[in-house]
Coordinates of C-alpha atoms in Angstrom, one line a residue:
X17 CA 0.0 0.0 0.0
X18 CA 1.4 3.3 -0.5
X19 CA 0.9 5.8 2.4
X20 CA 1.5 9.0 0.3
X21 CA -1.7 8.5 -1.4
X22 CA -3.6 6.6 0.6
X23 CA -2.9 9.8 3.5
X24 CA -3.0 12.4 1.0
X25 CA -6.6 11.4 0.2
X26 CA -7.9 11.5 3.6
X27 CA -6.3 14.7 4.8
X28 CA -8.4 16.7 1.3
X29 CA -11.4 15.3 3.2
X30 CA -12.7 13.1 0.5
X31 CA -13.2 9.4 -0.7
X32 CA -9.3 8.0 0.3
X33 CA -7.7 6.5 -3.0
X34 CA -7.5 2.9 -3.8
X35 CA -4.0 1.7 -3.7
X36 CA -1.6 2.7 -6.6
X37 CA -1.2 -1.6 -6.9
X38 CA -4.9 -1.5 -7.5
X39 CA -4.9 1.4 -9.9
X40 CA -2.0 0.2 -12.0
X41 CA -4.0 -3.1 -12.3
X42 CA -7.2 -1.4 -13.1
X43 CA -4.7 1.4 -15.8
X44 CA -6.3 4.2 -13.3
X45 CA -3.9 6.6 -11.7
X46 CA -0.6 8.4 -12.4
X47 CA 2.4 6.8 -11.8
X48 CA 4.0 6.9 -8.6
X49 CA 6.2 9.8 -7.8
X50 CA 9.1 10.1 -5.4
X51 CA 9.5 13.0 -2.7
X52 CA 7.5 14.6 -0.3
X53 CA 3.6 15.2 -0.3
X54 CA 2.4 18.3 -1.4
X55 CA 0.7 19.2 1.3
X56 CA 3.3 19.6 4.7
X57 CA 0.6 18.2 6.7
X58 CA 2.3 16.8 10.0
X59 CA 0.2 13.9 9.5
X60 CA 1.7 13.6 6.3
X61 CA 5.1 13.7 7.4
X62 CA 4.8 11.2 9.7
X63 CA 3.2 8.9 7.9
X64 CA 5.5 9.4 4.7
X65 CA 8.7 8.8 7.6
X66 CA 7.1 5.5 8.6
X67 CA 6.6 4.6 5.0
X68 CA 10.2 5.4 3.9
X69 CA 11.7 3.9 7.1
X70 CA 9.3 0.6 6.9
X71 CA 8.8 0.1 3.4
X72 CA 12.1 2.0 1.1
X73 CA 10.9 -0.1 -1.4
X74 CA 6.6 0.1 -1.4
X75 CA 6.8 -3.7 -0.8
X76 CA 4.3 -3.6 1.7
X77 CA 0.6 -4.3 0.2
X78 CA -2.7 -5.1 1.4
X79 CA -2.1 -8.5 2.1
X80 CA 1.0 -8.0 4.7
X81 CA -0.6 -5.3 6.9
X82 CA -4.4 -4.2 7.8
X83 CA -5.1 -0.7 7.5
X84 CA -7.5 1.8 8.5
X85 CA -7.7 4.4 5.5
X86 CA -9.4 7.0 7.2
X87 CA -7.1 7.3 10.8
X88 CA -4.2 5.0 10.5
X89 CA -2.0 2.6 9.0
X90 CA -0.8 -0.3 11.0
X91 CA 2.3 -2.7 10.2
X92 CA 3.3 -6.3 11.6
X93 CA 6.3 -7.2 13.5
X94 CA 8.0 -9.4 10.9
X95 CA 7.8 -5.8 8.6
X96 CA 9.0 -3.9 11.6
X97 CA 11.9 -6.7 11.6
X98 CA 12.1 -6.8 8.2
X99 CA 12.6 -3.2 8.2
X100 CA 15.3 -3.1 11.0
X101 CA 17.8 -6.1 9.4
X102 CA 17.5 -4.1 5.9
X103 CA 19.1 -0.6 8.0
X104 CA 21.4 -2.8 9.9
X105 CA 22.6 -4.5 6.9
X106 CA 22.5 -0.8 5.1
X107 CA 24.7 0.7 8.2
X108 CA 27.5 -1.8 8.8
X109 CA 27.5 -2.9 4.7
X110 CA 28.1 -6.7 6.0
X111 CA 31.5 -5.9 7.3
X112 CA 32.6 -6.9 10.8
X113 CA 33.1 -4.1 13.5
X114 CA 35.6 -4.0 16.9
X115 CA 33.4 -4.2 20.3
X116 CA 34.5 -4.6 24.3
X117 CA 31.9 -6.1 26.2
X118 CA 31.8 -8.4 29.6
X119 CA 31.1 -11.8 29.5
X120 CA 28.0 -12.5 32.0
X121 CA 27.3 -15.8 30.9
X122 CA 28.6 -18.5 28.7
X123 CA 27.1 -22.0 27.7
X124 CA 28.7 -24.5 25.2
X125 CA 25.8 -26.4 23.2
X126 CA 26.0 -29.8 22.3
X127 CA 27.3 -29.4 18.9
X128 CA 29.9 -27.1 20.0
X129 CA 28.6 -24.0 19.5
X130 CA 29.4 -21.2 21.9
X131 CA 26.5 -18.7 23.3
X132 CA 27.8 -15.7 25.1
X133 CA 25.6 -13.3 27.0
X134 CA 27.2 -9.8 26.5
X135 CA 26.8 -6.9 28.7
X136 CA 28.2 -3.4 29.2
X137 CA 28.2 -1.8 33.1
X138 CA 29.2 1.3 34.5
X139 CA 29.8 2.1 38.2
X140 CA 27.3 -0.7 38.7
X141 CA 24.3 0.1 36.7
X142 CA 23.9 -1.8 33.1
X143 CA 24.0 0.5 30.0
X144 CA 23.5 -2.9 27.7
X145 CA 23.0 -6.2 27.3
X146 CA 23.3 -8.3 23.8
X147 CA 23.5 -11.8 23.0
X148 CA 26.7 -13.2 21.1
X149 CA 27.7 -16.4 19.4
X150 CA 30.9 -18.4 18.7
X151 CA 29.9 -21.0 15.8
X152 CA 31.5 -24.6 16.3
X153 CA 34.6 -24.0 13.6
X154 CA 35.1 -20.1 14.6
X155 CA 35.6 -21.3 18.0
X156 CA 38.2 -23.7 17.5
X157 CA 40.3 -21.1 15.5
X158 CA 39.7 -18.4 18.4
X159 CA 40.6 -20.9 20.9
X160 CA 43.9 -22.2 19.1
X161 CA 44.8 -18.5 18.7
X162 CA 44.2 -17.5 22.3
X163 CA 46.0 -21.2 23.5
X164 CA 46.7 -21.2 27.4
X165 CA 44.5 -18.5 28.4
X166 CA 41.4 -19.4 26.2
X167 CA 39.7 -21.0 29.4
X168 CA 40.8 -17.6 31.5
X169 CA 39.4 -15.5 28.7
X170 CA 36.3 -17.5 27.4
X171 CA 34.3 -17.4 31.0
X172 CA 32.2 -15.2 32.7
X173 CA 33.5 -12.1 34.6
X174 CA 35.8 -11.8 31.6
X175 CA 35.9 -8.1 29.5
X176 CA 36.7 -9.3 26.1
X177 CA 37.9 -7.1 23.0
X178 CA 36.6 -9.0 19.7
X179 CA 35.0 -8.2 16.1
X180 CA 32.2 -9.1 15.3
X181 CA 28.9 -8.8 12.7
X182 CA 25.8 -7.1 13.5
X183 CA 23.4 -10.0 12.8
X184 CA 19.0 -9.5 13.4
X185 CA 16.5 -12.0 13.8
X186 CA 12.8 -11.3 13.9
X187 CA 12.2 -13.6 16.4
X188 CA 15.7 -13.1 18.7
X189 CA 16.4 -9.6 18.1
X190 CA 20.0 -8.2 17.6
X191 CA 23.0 -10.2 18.2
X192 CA 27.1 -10.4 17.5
X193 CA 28.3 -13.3 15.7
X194 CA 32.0 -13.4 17.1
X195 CA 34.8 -13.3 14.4
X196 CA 37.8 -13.0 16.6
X197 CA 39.8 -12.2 19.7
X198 CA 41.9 -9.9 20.2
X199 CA 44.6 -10.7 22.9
X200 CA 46.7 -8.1 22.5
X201 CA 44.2 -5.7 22.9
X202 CA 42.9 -7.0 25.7
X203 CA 46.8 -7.8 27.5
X204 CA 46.9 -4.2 26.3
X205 CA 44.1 -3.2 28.4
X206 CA 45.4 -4.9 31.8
X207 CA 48.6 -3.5 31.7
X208 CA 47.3 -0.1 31.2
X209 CA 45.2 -0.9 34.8
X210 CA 48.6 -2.0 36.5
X211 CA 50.0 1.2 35.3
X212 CA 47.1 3.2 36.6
X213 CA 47.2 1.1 39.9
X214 CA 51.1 1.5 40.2
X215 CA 50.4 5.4 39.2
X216 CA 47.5 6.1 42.1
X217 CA 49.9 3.8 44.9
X218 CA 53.0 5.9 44.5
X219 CA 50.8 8.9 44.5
X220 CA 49.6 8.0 47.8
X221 CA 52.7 6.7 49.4
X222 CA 51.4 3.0 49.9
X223 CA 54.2 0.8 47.6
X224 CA 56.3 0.3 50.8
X225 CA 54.1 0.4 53.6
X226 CA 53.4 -3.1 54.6
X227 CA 57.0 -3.8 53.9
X228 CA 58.0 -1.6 56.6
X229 CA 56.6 -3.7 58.8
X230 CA 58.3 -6.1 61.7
X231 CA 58.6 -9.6 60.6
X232 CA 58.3 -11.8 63.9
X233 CA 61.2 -14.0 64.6
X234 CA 59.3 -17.0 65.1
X235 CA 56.6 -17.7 62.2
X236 CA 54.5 -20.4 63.2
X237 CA 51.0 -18.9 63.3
X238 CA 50.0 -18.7 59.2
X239 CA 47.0 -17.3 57.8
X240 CA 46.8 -18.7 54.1
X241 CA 44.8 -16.3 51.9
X242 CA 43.9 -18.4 48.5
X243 CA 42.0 -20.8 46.6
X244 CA 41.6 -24.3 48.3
X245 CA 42.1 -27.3 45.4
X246 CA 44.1 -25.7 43.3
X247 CA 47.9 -26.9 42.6
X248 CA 49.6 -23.5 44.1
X249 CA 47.6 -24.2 47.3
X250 CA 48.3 -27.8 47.7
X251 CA 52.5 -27.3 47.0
X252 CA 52.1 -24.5 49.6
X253 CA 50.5 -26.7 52.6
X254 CA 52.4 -29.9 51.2
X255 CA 56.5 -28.1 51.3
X256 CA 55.0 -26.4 55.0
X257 CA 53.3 -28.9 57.1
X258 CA 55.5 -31.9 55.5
X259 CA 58.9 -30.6 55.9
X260 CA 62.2 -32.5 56.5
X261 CA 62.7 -31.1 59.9
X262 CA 59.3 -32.3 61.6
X263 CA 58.9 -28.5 62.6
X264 CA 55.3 -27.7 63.7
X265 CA 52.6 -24.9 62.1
X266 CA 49.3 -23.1 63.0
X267 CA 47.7 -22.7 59.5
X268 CA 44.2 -21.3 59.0
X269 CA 42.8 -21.1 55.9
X270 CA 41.0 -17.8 54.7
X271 CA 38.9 -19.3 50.9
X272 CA 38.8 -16.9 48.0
X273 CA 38.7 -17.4 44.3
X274 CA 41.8 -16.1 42.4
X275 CA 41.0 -15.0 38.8
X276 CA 38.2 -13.7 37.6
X277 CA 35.6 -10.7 37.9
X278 CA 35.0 -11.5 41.5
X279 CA 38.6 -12.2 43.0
X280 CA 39.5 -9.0 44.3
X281 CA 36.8 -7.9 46.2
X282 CA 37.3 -11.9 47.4
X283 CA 40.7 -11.0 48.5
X284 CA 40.2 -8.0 50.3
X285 CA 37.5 -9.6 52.4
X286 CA 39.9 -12.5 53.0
X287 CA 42.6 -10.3 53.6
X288 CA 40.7 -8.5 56.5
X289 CA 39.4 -11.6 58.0
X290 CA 42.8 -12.9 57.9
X291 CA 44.1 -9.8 59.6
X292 CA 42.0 -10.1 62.2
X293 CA 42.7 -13.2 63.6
X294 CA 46.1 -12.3 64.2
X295 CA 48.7 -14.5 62.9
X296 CA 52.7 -13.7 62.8
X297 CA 52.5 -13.8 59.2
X298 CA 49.8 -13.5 56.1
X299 CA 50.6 -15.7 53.0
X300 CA 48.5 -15.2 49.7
X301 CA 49.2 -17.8 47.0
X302 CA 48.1 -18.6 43.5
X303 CA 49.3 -21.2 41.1
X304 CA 51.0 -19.9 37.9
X305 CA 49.0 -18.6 34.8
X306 CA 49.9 -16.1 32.2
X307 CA 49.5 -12.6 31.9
X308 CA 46.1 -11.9 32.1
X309 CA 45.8 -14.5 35.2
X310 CA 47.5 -11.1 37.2
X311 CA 45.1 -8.8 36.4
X312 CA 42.9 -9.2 39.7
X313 CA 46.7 -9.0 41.5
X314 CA 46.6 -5.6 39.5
X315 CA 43.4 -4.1 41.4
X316 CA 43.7 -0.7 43.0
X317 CA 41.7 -1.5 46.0
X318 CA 43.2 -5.0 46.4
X319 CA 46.6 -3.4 46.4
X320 CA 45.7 -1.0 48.9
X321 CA 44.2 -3.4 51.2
X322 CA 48.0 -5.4 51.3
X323 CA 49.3 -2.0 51.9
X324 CA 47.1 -1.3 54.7
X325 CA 47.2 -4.9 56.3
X326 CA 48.9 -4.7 59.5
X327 CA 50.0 -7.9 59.4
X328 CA 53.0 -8.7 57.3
X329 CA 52.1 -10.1 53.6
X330 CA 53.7 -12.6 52.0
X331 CA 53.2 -13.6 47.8
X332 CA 53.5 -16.4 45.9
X333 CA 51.7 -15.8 43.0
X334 CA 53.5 -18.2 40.3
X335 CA 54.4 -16.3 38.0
X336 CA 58.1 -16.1 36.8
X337 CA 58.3 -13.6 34.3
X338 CA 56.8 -10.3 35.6
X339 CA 55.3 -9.5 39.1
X340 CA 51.7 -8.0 40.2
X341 CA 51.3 -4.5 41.8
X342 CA 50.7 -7.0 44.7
X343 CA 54.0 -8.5 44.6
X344 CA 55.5 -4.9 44.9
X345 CA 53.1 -3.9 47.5
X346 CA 53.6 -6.8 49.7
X347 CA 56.0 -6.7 52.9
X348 CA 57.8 -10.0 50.8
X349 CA 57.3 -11.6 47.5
X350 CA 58.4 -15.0 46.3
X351 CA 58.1 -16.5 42.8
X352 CA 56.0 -19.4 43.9
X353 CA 53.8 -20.9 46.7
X354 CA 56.2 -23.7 47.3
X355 CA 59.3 -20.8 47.4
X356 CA 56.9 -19.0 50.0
X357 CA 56.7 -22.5 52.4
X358 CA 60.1 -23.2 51.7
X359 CA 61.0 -19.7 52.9
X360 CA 58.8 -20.0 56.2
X361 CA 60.7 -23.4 56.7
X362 CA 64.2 -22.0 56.4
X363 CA 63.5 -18.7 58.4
X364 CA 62.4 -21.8 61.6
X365 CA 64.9 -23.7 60.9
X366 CA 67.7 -20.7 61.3
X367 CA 66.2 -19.5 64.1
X368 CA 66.0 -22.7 66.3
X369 CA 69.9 -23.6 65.6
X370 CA 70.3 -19.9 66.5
X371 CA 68.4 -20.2 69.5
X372 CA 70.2 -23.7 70.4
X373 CA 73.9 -21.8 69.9
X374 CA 72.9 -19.1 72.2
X375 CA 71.7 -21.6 74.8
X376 CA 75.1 -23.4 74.1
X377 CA 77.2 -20.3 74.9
X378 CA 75.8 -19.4 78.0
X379 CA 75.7 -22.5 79.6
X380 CA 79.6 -22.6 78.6
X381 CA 80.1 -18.9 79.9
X382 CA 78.4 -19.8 83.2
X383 CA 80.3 -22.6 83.6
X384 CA 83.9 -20.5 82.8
X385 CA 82.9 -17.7 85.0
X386 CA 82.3 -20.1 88.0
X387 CA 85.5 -21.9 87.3
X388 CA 87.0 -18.6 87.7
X389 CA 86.0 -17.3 90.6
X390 CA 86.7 -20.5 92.4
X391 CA 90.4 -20.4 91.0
X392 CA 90.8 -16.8 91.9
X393 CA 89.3 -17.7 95.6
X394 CA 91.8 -20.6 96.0
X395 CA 94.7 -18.1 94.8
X396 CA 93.3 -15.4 97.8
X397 CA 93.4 -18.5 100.5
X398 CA 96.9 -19.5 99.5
X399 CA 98.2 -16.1 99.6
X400 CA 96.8 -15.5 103.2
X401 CA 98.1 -18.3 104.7
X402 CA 101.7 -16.8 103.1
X403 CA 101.6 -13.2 104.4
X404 CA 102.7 -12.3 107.9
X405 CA 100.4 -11.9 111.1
X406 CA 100.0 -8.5 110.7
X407 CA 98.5 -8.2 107.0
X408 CA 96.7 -11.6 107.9
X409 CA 93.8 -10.2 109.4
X410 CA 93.0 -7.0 107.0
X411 CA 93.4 -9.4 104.0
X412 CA 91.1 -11.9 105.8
X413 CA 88.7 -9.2 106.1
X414 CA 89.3 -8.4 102.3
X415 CA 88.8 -11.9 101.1
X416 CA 86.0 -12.0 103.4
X417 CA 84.4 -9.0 101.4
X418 CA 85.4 -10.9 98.3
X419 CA 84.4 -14.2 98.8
X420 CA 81.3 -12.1 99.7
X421 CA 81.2 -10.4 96.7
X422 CA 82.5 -13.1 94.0
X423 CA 79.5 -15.5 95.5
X424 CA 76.9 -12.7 95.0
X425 CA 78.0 -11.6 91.3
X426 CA 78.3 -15.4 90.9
X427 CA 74.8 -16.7 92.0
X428 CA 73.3 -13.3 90.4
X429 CA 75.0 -14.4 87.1
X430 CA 73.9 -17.9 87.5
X431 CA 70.2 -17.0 88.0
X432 CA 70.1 -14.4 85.0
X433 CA 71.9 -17.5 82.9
X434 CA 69.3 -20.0 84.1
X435 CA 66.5 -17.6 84.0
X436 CA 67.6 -17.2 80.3
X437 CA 68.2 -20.9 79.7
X438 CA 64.7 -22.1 80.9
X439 CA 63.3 -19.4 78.6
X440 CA 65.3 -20.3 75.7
X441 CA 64.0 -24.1 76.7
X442 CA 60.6 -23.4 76.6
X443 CA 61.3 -22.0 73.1
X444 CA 63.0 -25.2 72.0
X445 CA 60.4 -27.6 73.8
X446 CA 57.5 -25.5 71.5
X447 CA 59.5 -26.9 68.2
X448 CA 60.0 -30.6 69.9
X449 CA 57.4 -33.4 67.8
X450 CA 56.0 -34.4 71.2
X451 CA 54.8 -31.2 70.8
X452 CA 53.7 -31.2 67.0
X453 CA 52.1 -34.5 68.1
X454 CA 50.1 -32.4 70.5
X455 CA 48.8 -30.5 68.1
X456 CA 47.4 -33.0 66.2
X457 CA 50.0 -34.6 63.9
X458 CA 50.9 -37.8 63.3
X459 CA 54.2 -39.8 62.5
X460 CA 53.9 -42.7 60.1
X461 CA 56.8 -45.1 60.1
X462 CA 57.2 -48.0 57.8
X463 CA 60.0 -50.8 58.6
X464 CA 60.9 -48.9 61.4
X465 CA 61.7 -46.1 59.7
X466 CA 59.7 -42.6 59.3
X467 CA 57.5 -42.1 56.2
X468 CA 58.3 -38.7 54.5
X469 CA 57.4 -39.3 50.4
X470 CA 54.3 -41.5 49.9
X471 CA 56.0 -42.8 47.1
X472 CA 57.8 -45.2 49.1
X473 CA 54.8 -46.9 50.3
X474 CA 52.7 -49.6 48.5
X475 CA 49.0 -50.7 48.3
X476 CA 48.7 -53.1 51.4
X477 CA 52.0 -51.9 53.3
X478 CA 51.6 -51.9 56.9
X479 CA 52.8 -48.8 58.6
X480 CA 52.8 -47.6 62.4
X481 CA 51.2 -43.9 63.0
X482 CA 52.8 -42.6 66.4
X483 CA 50.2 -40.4 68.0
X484 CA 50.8 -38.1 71.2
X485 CA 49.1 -40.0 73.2
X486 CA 49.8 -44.1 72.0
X487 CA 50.3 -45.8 68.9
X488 CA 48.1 -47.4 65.7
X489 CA 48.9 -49.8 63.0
X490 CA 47.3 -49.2 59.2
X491 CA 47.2 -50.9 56.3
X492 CA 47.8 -48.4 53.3
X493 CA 45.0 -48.9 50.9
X494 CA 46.3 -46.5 48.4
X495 CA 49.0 -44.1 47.7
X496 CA 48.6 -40.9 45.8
X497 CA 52.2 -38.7 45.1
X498 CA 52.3 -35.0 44.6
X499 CA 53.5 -36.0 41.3
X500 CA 49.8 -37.5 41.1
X501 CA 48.0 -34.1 41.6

């Protein structure tokens, strides 16, 4: 039907013209012309909008649409459709455009296709939200290209840069069929946030402020920040509470995901909790990954809360080849979880041999000094007995004053080195495995011998667990290695 006529003859107030289709077919009519109406009616224009925006081509016809001639002309949704595809296609020309978008929700179909909900968000509040699709063969050539960090990129939480075409469907609307990836861009786009995180830190004086902080001597109290059943967590808490020298820890885990939209504001809520439960020392650990893996280890407030913790913070975030704003902000950094462990071991271990020197040296000074003074007091008698009559008395009264003397200075000394030698025992009882066994632990011997690497036991073994308070035999039933995962 053609609006310009069929409007232009009810505005003049008499019959309404039949349709130019119907005219041609009855040789009535002039032939159609092309611009605007005559008359600059605003009912006019409107109607002539809606008839070049619907129907550029005058397809639509009595038979697609019902129409009242004398008030208004109605069109259906597949035309309104119809009509939106044919501008889309007009506007992008078919070619495929650049987008950033979050991934909210991603599903895998059976045939391999990959459906992406797509959304847009600022502080909070949703601007849009789009549907996207990966077809089956596109997907395996984005995934290829993007290699180890497909799964970290291809999951919701994730911002993605890709290109795309603007595709319509009458029934599901607008959509993005997904061309390509760009990692670069988006690598691009996380190191511009650790820059801008770096940037806002040194501004505010916070790089070194949790490194200023007093590491205890004795670290045996750990609060372990990170993700439970993942490998950097298991290597931690295997190389800790399994080490060589059967020394005893106090680790209490504080759960939070790692990677990921959420991880941060995971982090800093584990961080405080950890904080707050007072440990000597705060250890946050993830397992290795590439680049983008860092980028929640890049997060302004996450930073700040390591700053701010006033506990000292240890990292071991697995990653060899460049550190996190959270490495530098941290009182220490290691390379890896098991380097942190390790570390914590080797910090015990150097101070209990220091602790059992010091012990050793005053129990040898105390036992010199008294030596001494009973050398020097045999030395005073024997002279004494060799002077003559006269000087006999006033020295006796000096060696009196002496003796006096020597046997305070002597018994003070003595109960200063004891005092300090039960104190320094008590420190070295708290390391003995009696009292690791006290705390819960268990030794598992074999043969005779202790069990440290499962991999020297076998299915059916028989092994001996020595607990603080008696003894139980075991049969093993199975062995798993670390090797195993």
């Amino acid at each position: 039907m053609d609006l310009d006529s069929t409007r232009r003859g009810t505005i003049r107030g008499g019959r309404p013209r039949r349709p130019r289709a119907e005219q041609r077919q009855s040789g009535e009519g002039p032939t159609p012309r092309m611009g605007r109406p005559r008359r600059a009616c605003g009912v006019v224009r409107v109607e002539r909008w809606a008839s070049h925006i619907l129907d550029p081509g005058g397809a639509l016809n009595a038979e697609t649409h019902v129409s009242q001639p004398t008030e208004k002309t109605i069109y259906t949704l597949s035309q309104l459709g119809e009509s939106l595809k044919r501008t889309l296609e007009r506007v992008t020309e078919g070619r495929a455009l650049w987008f950033k978008a979050e991934i909210s929700k991603l599903t895998t179909g059976p045939t391999g296709h990959v459906y992406l909900d797509l959304v847009e968000e600022k502080d909070g509040r949703r601007l849009a939200v789009m549907r996207g699709t990966l077809w089956r063969g596109q997907a395996d050539v984005v995934k290829a290209k993007l290699g180890d960090n497909a799964d970290q990129i291809l999951q919701a939480g994730s911002e993605i840069v890709f290109s795309g075409r603007v595709n319509y469907h009458a029934v599901f609307g607008v959509s993005l069929v997904i061309e390509d990836i760009d990692l670069d861009a988006m690598v691009g786009e996380a190191e511009r946030r650790k820059q801008a995180t770096l940037a806002t830190l040194k501004k505010e004086g916070a790089l070194a402020t949790n490194g200023l902080l007093s590491m205890p001597r004795l670290l045996q109290r750990i609060a372990l920040v990170g993700s439970p059943g993942t490998s950097g967590f298991r290597d931690f808490g295997v190389h800790l509470l399994r080490n060589e020298w059967g020394l005893g820890f106090e680790v209490e885990v504080f759960s939070t995901s790692v990677q990921g939209k959420q991880a941060p504001a995971e982090i800093v809520a584990a961080l405080k909790a950890a904080a707050d439960s007072s440990p000597d020392v705060v250890v946050l650990v993830r397992g290795g990954g590439s680049a983008l893996d860092l980028d929640a280890f890049n997060d302004l407030e996450l930073c700040r809360a390591i700053s701010r913790c006033p506990i000292p913070v240890l990292t071991g975030i697995g990653h060899e080849s460049d550190l996190s704003v959270a490495d530098l902000v941290a009182h220490t950094q290691f390379k890896t979880p098991t380097a942190v462990a390790d570390g914590l071991v080797d910090k015990m271990v150097q101070e209990q041999s220091l602790l059992l020197e010091w012990t050793g040296q005053m129990s040898r000074h105390t036992h010199q000094r008294l030596a001494w003074e009973r050398e020097r007091l045999a030395h005073l008698t024997q002279t004494m007995r060799l002077q003559p009559d006269q000087m006999l008395q006033a020295k006796a009264v000096q060696l009196g004053h002496l003796r006096e003397r020597t046997l305070s200075l002597a018994q003070q000394a003595l109960e200063r080195q004891t005092q300090r030698i039960g104190q320094l025992h008590q420190t070295v009882d708290a390391l003995k495995p009696d009292n690791t066994l006290a705390r819960g632990f268990s030794i598992a011997r074999h043969q005779g011998k202790a069990v440290k690497d499962a991999a020297l036991l076998s299915k059916d073994d028989v092994v001996e667990l020595q607990f603080h308070q008696g003894r139980a035999t075991a049969v093993v039933t199975s062995v798993t290695s670390n090797q195993d995962g």
